[in-house]
CSV table of C-alpha atoms in Angstrom, one decimal:
chain,number,residue,atom,x,y,z
A,710,MET,CA,-43.8,-119.7,-247.5
A,711,ARG,CA,-42.7,-116.6,-245.7
A,712,SER,CA,-41.1,-115.0,-248.8
A,713,PHE,CA,-44.2,-115.8,-250.7
A,714,LEU,CA,-46.4,-114.1,-248.1
A,715,THR,CA,-44.2,-111.1,-248.1
A,716,ARG,CA,-44.5,-110.7,-251.8
A,717,ALA,CA,-48.2,-111.3,-251.6
A,718,LEU,CA,-48.7,-108.6,-249.0
A,719,ASN,CA,-46.7,-106.1,-251.0
A,720,LYS,CA,-49.3,-106.7,-253.8
A,721,LEU,CA,-52.3,-106.8,-251.6
A,722,ALA,CA,-54.1,-103.9,-253.3
A,723,LYS,CA,-54.0,-105.8,-256.6
A,724,LEU,CA,-55.4,-109.1,-255.3
A,725,ASP,CA,-59.0,-110.1,-255.8
A,726,PRO,CA,-61.2,-111.3,-252.9
A,727,HIS,CA,-60.6,-115.0,-253.7
A,728,GLN,CA,-56.8,-114.4,-253.6
A,729,ILE,CA,-57.1,-112.4,-250.4
A,730,GLN,CA,-59.1,-115.2,-248.8
A,731,SER,CA,-56.5,-117.8,-249.8
A,732,LEU,CA,-53.7,-115.5,-248.5
A,733,MET,CA,-55.5,-115.2,-245.1
A,734,MET,CA,-55.9,-119.0,-244.9
A,735,ASP,CA,-52.2,-119.4,-245.6
A,736,LEU,CA,-51.4,-116.9,-242.9
A,737,SER,CA,-53.7,-118.6,-240.4
A,738,ARG,CA,-52.1,-122.0,-241.1
A,739,GLU,CA,-48.6,-120.6,-240.6
A,740,ASN,CA,-49.7,-118.9,-237.4
A,741,ASP,CA,-51.3,-122.1,-236.1
A,742,LEU,CA,-48.1,-124.0,-237.0
A,743,MET,CA,-45.9,-121.5,-235.2
A,744,SER,CA,-48.2,-121.6,-232.1
A,745,THR,CA,-48.2,-125.5,-232.1
A,746,ILE,CA,-44.4,-125.6,-232.3
A,747,LEU,CA,-43.9,-123.0,-229.5
A,748,ASP,CA,-46.4,-124.7,-227.3
A,749,SER,CA,-44.6,-128.0,-227.8
A,750,ILE,CA,-41.2,-126.9,-226.6
A,751,ALA,CA,-40.1,-127.4,-222.9
A,752,ASP,CA,-39.3,-123.7,-222.3
A,753,GLY,CA,-41.7,-120.8,-221.9
A,754,ILE,CA,-41.6,-118.1,-224.6
A,755,ALA,CA,-43.1,-114.6,-224.4
A,756,VAL,CA,-42.7,-111.8,-226.9
A,757,LEU,CA,-42.9,-108.3,-225.5
A,758,ASN,CA,-43.0,-105.0,-227.3
A,759,GLU,CA,-41.2,-101.8,-226.2
A,760,GLU,CA,-43.9,-101.0,-223.7
A,761,GLY,CA,-43.5,-104.4,-222.1
A,762,LYS,CA,-46.9,-105.7,-223.3
A,763,ALA,CA,-47.1,-109.3,-224.4
A,764,VAL,CA,-47.5,-109.8,-228.1
A,765,TYR,CA,-47.3,-113.6,-227.8
A,766,VAL,CA,-47.1,-116.0,-224.8
A,767,ASN,CA,-46.9,-119.8,-225.2
A,768,LYS,CA,-48.6,-122.2,-222.8
A,769,ILE,CA,-45.5,-123.1,-220.9
A,770,ALA,CA,-44.8,-119.4,-220.2
A,771,GLU,CA,-48.3,-119.0,-218.9
A,772,LYS,CA,-47.7,-121.9,-216.5
A,773,LEU,CA,-44.3,-120.6,-215.3
A,774,LEU,CA,-45.1,-116.9,-214.9
A,775,PRO,CA,-46.4,-115.9,-211.5
A,776,LEU,CA,-49.5,-114.3,-213.0
A,777,THR,CA,-52.2,-112.6,-210.9
A,778,TRP,CA,-54.6,-112.6,-213.8
A,779,HIS,CA,-54.5,-113.9,-217.4
A,780,GLU,CA,-55.6,-110.9,-219.3
A,781,ILE,CA,-51.9,-110.4,-220.1
A,782,TYR,CA,-52.3,-108.9,-223.6
A,783,ASP,CA,-54.0,-105.7,-222.4
A,784,HIS,CA,-51.4,-104.5,-219.9
A,785,PRO,CA,-47.6,-104.5,-219.5
A,786,LEU,CA,-46.6,-108.0,-218.4
A,787,PHE,CA,-44.9,-106.8,-215.2
A,788,ILE,CA,-48.2,-105.4,-213.9
A,789,CYS,CA,-49.8,-108.8,-214.2
A,790,LEU,CA,-47.2,-110.6,-212.0
A,791,SER,CA,-47.5,-111.4,-208.3
A,792,ASP,CA,-43.8,-111.6,-207.6
A,793,ASP,CA,-42.2,-108.2,-207.1
A,794,GLU,CA,-38.7,-109.3,-208.0
A,795,VAL,CA,-39.7,-110.9,-211.3
A,796,ALA,CA,-41.9,-107.9,-212.1
A,797,ALA,CA,-39.0,-105.5,-211.4
A,798,PHE,CA,-36.7,-107.6,-213.6
A,799,ILE,CA,-39.0,-107.5,-216.6
A,800,ARG,CA,-40.0,-103.9,-216.1
A,801,ASP,CA,-36.3,-102.7,-215.8
A,802,SER,CA,-35.2,-104.8,-218.8
A,803,ALA,CA,-38.1,-104.0,-221.1
A,804,GLY,CA,-37.6,-101.8,-224.1
A,805,SER,CA,-35.3,-102.3,-227.0
A,806,GLY,CA,-31.9,-102.4,-225.4
A,807,SER,CA,-29.2,-104.4,-227.1
A,808,ASP,CA,-27.9,-106.4,-224.1
A,809,ILE,CA,-29.1,-109.8,-222.9
A,810,LYS,CA,-30.5,-109.9,-219.3
A,811,GLU,CA,-30.8,-113.1,-217.3
A,812,GLN,CA,-31.6,-114.1,-213.7
A,813,GLU,CA,-32.9,-117.0,-211.6
A,814,PHE,CA,-36.0,-116.6,-209.4
A,815,SER,CA,-37.7,-118.9,-206.9
A,816,TYR,CA,-41.3,-118.4,-206.0
A,817,ASP,CA,-44.5,-120.3,-205.1
A,818,LEU,CA,-46.4,-121.5,-208.1
A,819,ALA,CA,-49.5,-123.7,-207.9
A,820,GLY,CA,-48.7,-124.7,-204.3
A,821,SER,CA,-45.0,-125.6,-204.9
A,822,CYS,CA,-41.8,-123.7,-205.0
A,823,ARG,CA,-40.4,-123.4,-208.5
A,824,THR,CA,-37.0,-122.1,-209.6
A,825,VAL,CA,-37.1,-120.5,-213.1
A,826,HIS,CA,-34.3,-119.0,-215.1
A,827,TYR,CA,-35.4,-115.9,-217.0
A,828,THR,CA,-33.6,-114.6,-220.1
A,829,LEU,CA,-34.5,-111.5,-222.0
A,830,TYR,CA,-33.2,-111.2,-225.6
A,831,PRO,CA,-33.4,-108.0,-227.6
A,832,ILE,CA,-35.5,-108.1,-230.7
A,833,LYS,CA,-35.4,-105.4,-233.5
A,834,THR,CA,-37.4,-106.1,-236.7
A,835,ARG,CA,-39.3,-104.0,-239.1
A,836,LEU,CA,-42.5,-105.1,-237.5
A,837,LEU,CA,-41.5,-105.2,-233.8
A,838,ARG,CA,-39.0,-103.8,-231.3
A,839,GLY,CA,-38.9,-105.2,-227.8
A,840,ARG,CA,-37.7,-108.4,-226.1
A,841,VAL,CA,-38.1,-112.1,-226.2
A,842,LEU,CA,-38.5,-113.6,-222.8
A,843,LYS,CA,-37.4,-117.2,-222.4
A,844,LEU,CA,-38.2,-119.2,-219.2
A,845,GLU,CA,-36.5,-122.4,-218.2
A,846,ASP,CA,-37.9,-124.4,-215.3
A,847,LEU,CA,-34.9,-125.5,-213.3
A,848,THR,CA,-36.8,-127.0,-210.4
A,849,ILE,CA,-36.4,-130.7,-211.3
A,850,LYS,CA,-32.9,-130.2,-212.5
A,851,LEU,CA,-31.8,-128.5,-209.2
A,852,GLN,CA,-33.6,-131.2,-207.1
A,853,GLU,CA,-31.8,-133.9,-209.0
A,854,GLU,CA,-28.5,-132.2,-208.6
A,855,ALA,CA,-29.1,-131.8,-204.9
A,856,ARG,CA,-30.1,-135.4,-204.6
A,857,LEU,CA,-26.9,-136.5,-206.5
A,858,HIS,CA,-24.8,-134.2,-204.3
A,859,ARG,CA,-26.3,-135.7,-201.2
A,860,ALA,CA,-25.7,-139.2,-202.5
A,861,GLU,CA,-22.1,-138.3,-203.5
A,862,SER,CA,-21.5,-136.7,-200.1
A,863,LEU,CA,-22.9,-139.8,-198.3
A,864,ALA,CA,-20.7,-142.0,-200.5
A,865,LYS,CA,-17.6,-139.9,-199.7
A,866,LEU,CA,-18.5,-140.0,-196.0
A,867,THR,CA,-18.9,-143.8,-196.1
A,868,SER,CA,-15.6,-144.1,-197.9
A,869,LEU,CA,-13.9,-141.9,-195.3
A,870,ALA,CA,-15.4,-143.8,-192.4
A,871,ALA,CA,-14.4,-147.1,-193.9
A,872,GLY,CA,-10.9,-145.8,-194.4
A,873,VAL,CA,-10.6,-144.4,-190.9
A,874,ALA,CA,-11.9,-147.7,-189.5
A,875,HIS,CA,-9.4,-149.7,-191.5
A,876,GLU,CA,-6.5,-147.4,-190.6
A,877,ILE,CA,-7.1,-147.4,-186.8
A,878,LYS,CA,-7.8,-151.1,-186.6
A,879,ASN,CA,-4.2,-152.2,-186.6
A,880,PRO,CA,-2.9,-149.7,-184.1
A,881,LEU,CA,-5.8,-150.5,-181.8
A,882,ALA,CA,-5.2,-154.2,-182.1
A,883,SER,CA,-1.5,-153.7,-181.3
A,884,LEU,CA,-2.4,-151.6,-178.2
A,885,GLY,CA,-4.9,-154.3,-177.1
A,886,ILE,CA,-2.3,-157.1,-177.5
A,887,HIS,CA,0.3,-155.2,-175.5
A,888,VAL,CA,-2.2,-154.3,-172.7
A,889,GLN,CA,-3.0,-158.1,-172.4
A,890,ILE,CA,0.7,-159.0,-172.3
A,891,MET,CA,1.3,-156.4,-169.6
A,892,GLN,CA,-1.7,-157.7,-167.6
A,893,LYS,CA,-0.4,-161.2,-167.7
A,894,GLU,CA,3.0,-160.0,-166.6
A,895,LEU,CA,1.4,-158.3,-163.6
A,896,GLU,CA,-0.5,-161.4,-162.7
A,897,LYS,CA,2.7,-163.4,-162.2
A,898,GLU,CA,4.0,-164.0,-158.7
A,899,GLU,CA,7.4,-162.7,-159.5
A,900,ALA,CA,8.1,-159.0,-160.1
A,901,PRO,CA,7.5,-157.9,-163.7
A,902,ASP,CA,10.5,-157.3,-166.0
A,903,LYS,CA,11.0,-153.5,-166.1
A,904,ASN,CA,12.9,-153.7,-169.4
A,905,ALA,CA,10.1,-155.7,-171.0
A,906,PHE,CA,7.6,-153.2,-169.7
A,907,LYS,CA,9.6,-150.3,-171.2
A,908,GLY,CA,9.6,-152.1,-174.5
A,909,TYR,CA,5.8,-152.6,-174.4
A,910,LEU,CA,5.2,-149.0,-173.4
A,911,GLY,CA,7.5,-147.8,-176.2
A,912,VAL,CA,5.5,-149.8,-178.8
A,913,MET,CA,2.2,-148.5,-177.4
A,914,GLY,CA,3.6,-144.9,-177.5
A,915,GLU,CA,4.4,-145.4,-181.2
A,916,GLU,CA,0.9,-146.8,-181.9
A,917,ILE,CA,-0.7,-143.8,-180.1
A,918,GLU,CA,1.4,-141.5,-182.3
A,919,ARG,CA,0.2,-143.4,-185.3
A,920,LEU,CA,-3.4,-143.0,-184.3
A,921,ASN,CA,-2.9,-139.3,-183.7
A,922,GLY,CA,-1.4,-139.0,-187.2
A,923,ILE,CA,-4.4,-140.7,-188.7
A,924,VAL,CA,-6.8,-138.4,-186.9
A,925,VAL,CA,-4.8,-135.3,-187.9
A,926,ASP,CA,-4.7,-136.4,-191.5
A,927,PHE,CA,-8.5,-137.2,-191.4
A,928,LEU,CA,-9.3,-133.8,-190.0
A,929,PHE,CA,-7.2,-132.0,-192.6
A,930,ALA,CA,-9.1,-134.0,-195.3
A,931,VAL,CA,-12.6,-133.0,-194.1
A,932,ARG,CA,-12.2,-129.6,-192.5
A,933,PRO,CA,-12.3,-126.3,-194.5
A,934,MET,CA,-8.8,-124.9,-195.1
A,935,ASP,CA,-7.7,-121.6,-193.7
A,936,THR,CA,-5.5,-120.4,-196.5
A,937,LYS,CA,-3.8,-117.0,-196.5
A,938,LYS,CA,-3.2,-116.4,-200.2
A,939,ARG,CA,-1.1,-113.6,-201.5
A,940,LEU,CA,0.4,-112.6,-204.8
A,941,SER,CA,3.6,-114.8,-205.1
A,942,ASN,CA,5.9,-116.4,-207.6
A,943,LEU,CA,5.5,-120.1,-207.9
A,944,ASN,CA,9.2,-120.5,-209.0
A,945,GLU,CA,10.3,-119.3,-205.5
A,946,VAL,CA,8.1,-121.9,-203.8
A,947,VAL,CA,9.6,-124.6,-206.1
A,948,ARG,CA,13.2,-123.4,-205.4
A,949,GLU,CA,12.6,-123.4,-201.6
A,950,LEU,CA,11.1,-126.9,-201.8
A,951,ALA,CA,14.0,-128.2,-204.0
A,952,GLU,CA,16.5,-126.9,-201.5
A,953,PHE,CA,14.6,-128.5,-198.6
A,954,ILE,CA,14.5,-132.0,-200.2
A,955,ARG,CA,18.0,-131.9,-201.7
A,956,PHE,CA,19.8,-134.0,-199.1
A,957,GLU,CA,17.1,-136.6,-198.9
A,958,MET,CA,17.0,-137.0,-202.7
A,959,GLU,CA,20.8,-137.3,-202.8
A,960,GLU,CA,20.7,-140.1,-200.3
A,961,ASN,CA,18.2,-141.9,-202.5
A,962,ASN,CA,20.3,-141.3,-205.6
A,963,ILE,CA,17.7,-139.0,-207.1
A,964,LYS,CA,18.7,-136.0,-209.2
A,965,ILE,CA,16.6,-132.9,-209.2
A,966,ILE,CA,16.2,-130.8,-212.3
A,967,LEU,CA,14.5,-127.4,-212.3
A,968,CYS,CA,13.1,-126.0,-215.6
A,969,LEU,CA,11.6,-122.8,-214.5
A,970,ASP,CA,10.2,-120.1,-216.7
A,971,GLU,CA,11.7,-116.9,-215.4
A,972,ARG,CA,8.9,-114.8,-217.0
A,973,LEU,CA,6.3,-116.7,-215.0
A,974,PRO,CA,3.6,-114.3,-213.7
A,975,ASP,CA,2.7,-114.1,-210.0
A,976,ILE,CA,-0.4,-115.9,-208.8
A,977,MET,CA,-2.5,-116.0,-205.6
A,978,LEU,CA,-1.2,-118.8,-203.4
A,979,ASP,CA,-0.5,-119.8,-199.9
A,980,GLY,CA,3.1,-120.9,-199.9
A,981,LYS,CA,2.8,-123.2,-196.9
A,982,PHE,CA,0.0,-125.3,-198.3
A,983,ILE,CA,1.5,-125.4,-201.8
A,984,LYS,CA,4.8,-126.7,-200.3
A,985,GLN,CA,2.8,-129.3,-198.4
A,986,ALA,CA,1.1,-130.4,-201.6
A,987,LEU,CA,4.4,-130.6,-203.6
A,988,LEU,CA,6.1,-132.4,-200.7
A,989,ASN,CA,3.4,-135.1,-200.8
A,990,LEU,CA,4.0,-135.5,-204.6
A,991,VAL,CA,7.7,-135.6,-204.1
A,992,GLN,CA,7.4,-138.4,-201.5
A,993,ASN,CA,5.3,-140.4,-203.9
A,994,SER,CA,7.9,-139.9,-206.6
A,995,ARG,CA,10.7,-140.9,-204.2
A,996,ALA,CA,8.9,-144.1,-203.3
A,997,ALA,CA,8.4,-144.9,-207.0
A,998,MET,CA,12.2,-144.6,-207.6
A,999,PRO,CA,13.7,-147.1,-205.1
A,1000,LYS,CA,16.9,-147.4,-207.3
A,1001,GLY,CA,17.2,-143.7,-207.9
A,1002,GLY,CA,16.3,-141.6,-210.9
A,1003,THR,CA,15.4,-138.1,-212.0
A,1004,LEU,CA,12.8,-135.7,-210.6
A,1005,THR,CA,12.0,-132.7,-212.8
A,1006,PHE,CA,10.1,-129.6,-211.9
A,1007,LYS,CA,8.9,-127.5,-214.8
A,1008,THR,CA,6.9,-124.2,-214.8
A,1009,GLN,CA,5.4,-122.3,-217.7
A,1010,GLU,CA,2.6,-120.0,-218.6
A,1011,GLU,CA,0.2,-121.2,-221.3
A,1012,GLY,CA,-3.3,-120.0,-222.2
A,1013,GLY,CA,-3.5,-117.6,-219.3
A,1014,VAL,CA,-2.7,-120.4,-216.8
A,1015,VAL,CA,0.4,-121.2,-214.8
A,1016,HIS,CA,1.5,-124.8,-215.2
A,1017,LEU,CA,3.7,-126.7,-212.8
A,1018,SER,CA,4.7,-130.3,-213.7
A,1019,ILE,CA,6.5,-132.7,-211.4
A,1020,GLN,CA,7.9,-135.6,-213.5
A,1021,ASP,CA,9.7,-138.7,-212.2
A,1022,THR,CA,11.3,-141.7,-213.9
A,1023,GLY,CA,9.9,-144.2,-211.5
A,1024,LEU,CA,7.7,-147.3,-211.6
A,1025,GLY,CA,4.6,-145.5,-212.8
A,1026,ILE,CA,1.0,-146.2,-212.0
A,1027,SER,CA,-1.1,-148.9,-213.6
A,1028,GLN,CA,-4.1,-147.8,-215.7
A,1029,GLU,CA,-6.3,-149.8,-213.4
A,1030,ASN,CA,-5.3,-147.6,-210.4
A,1031,LEU,CA,-4.8,-144.3,-212.2
A,1032,HIS,CA,-8.4,-143.1,-211.7
A,1033,LYS,CA,-8.4,-144.1,-208.0
A,1034,ILE,CA,-5.3,-142.3,-206.8
A,1035,PHE,CA,-7.2,-139.1,-205.5
A,1036,GLU,CA,-9.7,-141.2,-203.6
A,1037,PRO,CA,-9.4,-141.0,-199.8
A,1038,TYR,CA,-7.5,-143.9,-198.3
A,1039,PHE,CA,-6.6,-145.5,-201.6
A,1040,THR,CA,-3.0,-146.6,-201.5
A,1041,THR,CA,-0.8,-149.3,-203.0
A,1042,LYS,CA,1.8,-148.9,-200.3
A,1043,ALA,CA,2.2,-151.3,-197.3
A,1044,PHE,CA,2.3,-148.3,-195.0
A,1045,GLY,CA,0.5,-144.9,-195.3
A,1046,THR,CA,-2.9,-143.5,-194.8
A,1047,GLY,CA,-3.8,-143.0,-198.5
A,1048,LEU,CA,-4.7,-139.4,-197.8
A,1049,GLY,CA,-1.6,-137.8,-199.4
A,1050,LEU,CA,-2.9,-137.2,-202.8
A,1051,THR,CA,-6.4,-136.4,-201.4
A,1052,MET,CA,-4.7,-133.5,-199.6
A,1053,VAL,CA,-2.9,-132.5,-202.8
A,1054,TYR,CA,-6.2,-132.4,-204.7
A,1055,LYS,CA,-7.9,-130.4,-201.9
A,1056,ILE,CA,-5.1,-127.8,-201.7
A,1057,VAL,CA,-5.0,-127.3,-205.5
A,1058,LYS,CA,-8.8,-126.9,-205.6
A,1059,GLU,CA,-8.6,-124.4,-202.7
A,1060,HIS,CA,-6.4,-122.3,-205.0
A,1061,SER,CA,-9.0,-122.5,-207.8
A,1062,GLY,CA,-6.6,-124.7,-209.7
A,1063,ASP,CA,-6.7,-128.2,-211.3
A,1064,ILE,CA,-4.5,-131.2,-211.4
A,1065,ALA,CA,-3.8,-133.8,-214.0
A,1066,ILE,CA,-1.8,-137.0,-214.1
A,1067,ARG,CA,0.0,-138.9,-216.9
A,1068,SER,CA,1.6,-142.2,-216.1
A,1069,ARG,CA,2.7,-145.4,-217.6
A,1070,GLU,CA,4.1,-148.4,-215.8
A,1071,ASN,CA,8.0,-148.5,-215.8
A,1072,GLN,CA,8.1,-145.2,-217.6
A,1073,GLY,CA,7.4,-142.7,-214.8
A,1074,THR,CA,4.7,-140.3,-213.7
A,1075,THR,CA,3.9,-136.7,-214.3
A,1076,PHE,CA,1.6,-134.6,-212.2
A,1077,THR,CA,0.6,-131.2,-213.7
A,1078,LEU,CA,-0.8,-128.5,-211.5
A,1079,GLN,CA,-2.6,-125.6,-213.1
A,1080,PHE,CA,-3.3,-122.2,-211.4
A,1081,PRO,CA,-5.3,-119.2,-212.8
A,1082,ILE,CA,-3.4,-116.0,-213.3
A,1083,PRO,CA,-5.2,-113.0,-211.5
A,1084,SER,CA,-3.4,-110.4,-213.6
A,1085,ARG,CA,-0.9,-110.0,-216.4
A,1086,ASN,CA,1.8,-108.4,-214.2
A,1087,THR,CA,5.0,-110.3,-214.6
A,1088,LYS,CA,7.8,-110.4,-212.1
A,1089,LEU,CA,11.1,-110.5,-213.9
A,1090,LEU,CA,13.8,-112.2,-211.9
A,1091,SER,CA,17.5,-111.2,-212.2
A,1092,ALA,CA,19.7,-113.6,-214.0
A,1093,ASP,CA,22.4,-113.1,-211.4
A,1094,GLU,CA,20.1,-113.8,-208.4
A,1095,ASP,CA,21.7,-115.6,-205.6
A,1096,SER,CA,20.8,-119.3,-206.0
A,1097,GLY,CA,22.5,-120.9,-203.0
A,1098,ASN,CA,23.4,-124.4,-203.8
A,1099,ILE,CA,21.6,-124.6,-207.1
A,1100,VAL,CA,23.7,-124.7,-210.3
A,1101,PHE,CA,22.0,-123.2,-213.4
A,1102,ILE,CA,22.5,-125.0,-216.7
A,1103,GLY,CA,20.9,-123.1,-219.5
A,1104,GLU,CA,17.1,-123.3,-219.1
A,1105,ASP,CA,17.4,-126.5,-217.0
A,1106,HIS,CA,18.5,-126.0,-213.4
A,1107,GLU,CA,20.2,-129.0,-211.8
A,1108,ILE,CA,20.7,-129.5,-208.1
C-alpha cells in the first residue's frame, strides 16, 4: 500500500478529482489502521520533531506522561509536563542526534506513584527529523519483583532459622543431659567423683565450642563481607593454598596437580577470602576421596574471564542433590553445618564472579570459579621462579 501511495502522490498533479478522493480515503484508512495498532500496544509512543513538538502521541503515552494540559501538539512536549526531571530529559535529548537516550523516572500520576522507563530513538527520514519516544510502565513489574524478592528473602530466612535450630538442638541436648547428670551426682550423700565431673565438664566445653562455631558460621553467612580486594594473581593464591594443604593431602593419599596458566592476567581479589573458599572446596573433595585420589587445580583465561577449576576423583554428587548443594544447611555428611558451600558461593559473588559444578556419581566432581578481568594487563611469571616444594612437570605441576 505504501509504495502505491508514494507513486500516486508523485503523480498527484495528473489525477482527476475522483482519483484524488480515492487516494485520500486510502490515506485515511492507513492512518486509522496505524493509530489503532499504536493505541493497542502496551507501551507509550510519541513522535517528536526537531523542535520537540509532538507529531503523534498514542493513548498509552498520554496516560503515562505527566501532562499539565493536553494541548500537546501546539507546544514543545517538555513545556507541557509537570515533572521537571522528565521535562529536562526530553528537552535536552530533543533534536536529531544519532544516539539513543534512556532513563527511568518515578512520579505521581493519577494519585499513584508510577515508574516509567523513557527511551528516545533518533529518527531521520525525508519527511521528518526528530525523535521517537517510547514509554514503558515498569510499576507493576517492579512491584512484582519486590514482592518476589521479599518472599525469597523470607524463605531464605526461614531456611536459615530452621538450619540453626537443627544445628544447635544436639549440642543443647547434650549440655542439658550432662547438667542433669551432674545435678544427680551432687544430690548423692557421698562426695561427687572429681574425675567424672572433669569428664562431664570436658564434654560440655566441647559442645559450647560447637555452638560457638555454629553461631560464627551463621553470622558469616548472613553478614555483609568486609573484603579488601586488590589486583592479584590467582595462581599465587592457588600455590599458597596447595602448599598449605600438602601434608594433609599426603596423609590421605591424595595427589595434588597444578595446571596453572602462567599468562593468567591479574584480577581484583581478597586473597584471604578466596583461600577460605578454596579450602572449603578442598575439604569437600578430601571427604569425597576416603581411599585417596587426585585433586587438580587448573587456571586459564577464556572470553575475558579467569577460570579456576578444582577437580577431584571422588565419589561424586547425585543428580538429586546437585541443585541443593549451595543451599544453607544442606549437607549429606554426618557432621558439619552445611554452610561450607554457602560461604563459597557468597565469597565468589562478592568478587563479582560465578561458580558452576559438574559431577557424576563415582566419577568425581569439578567446581569451576569464574572471575572478571578488570584490565588486559598480564603479569608474566619467571620460569625459574622459586617454587619451594613444588615440582614442575611440563604444564602440569605436581606436588
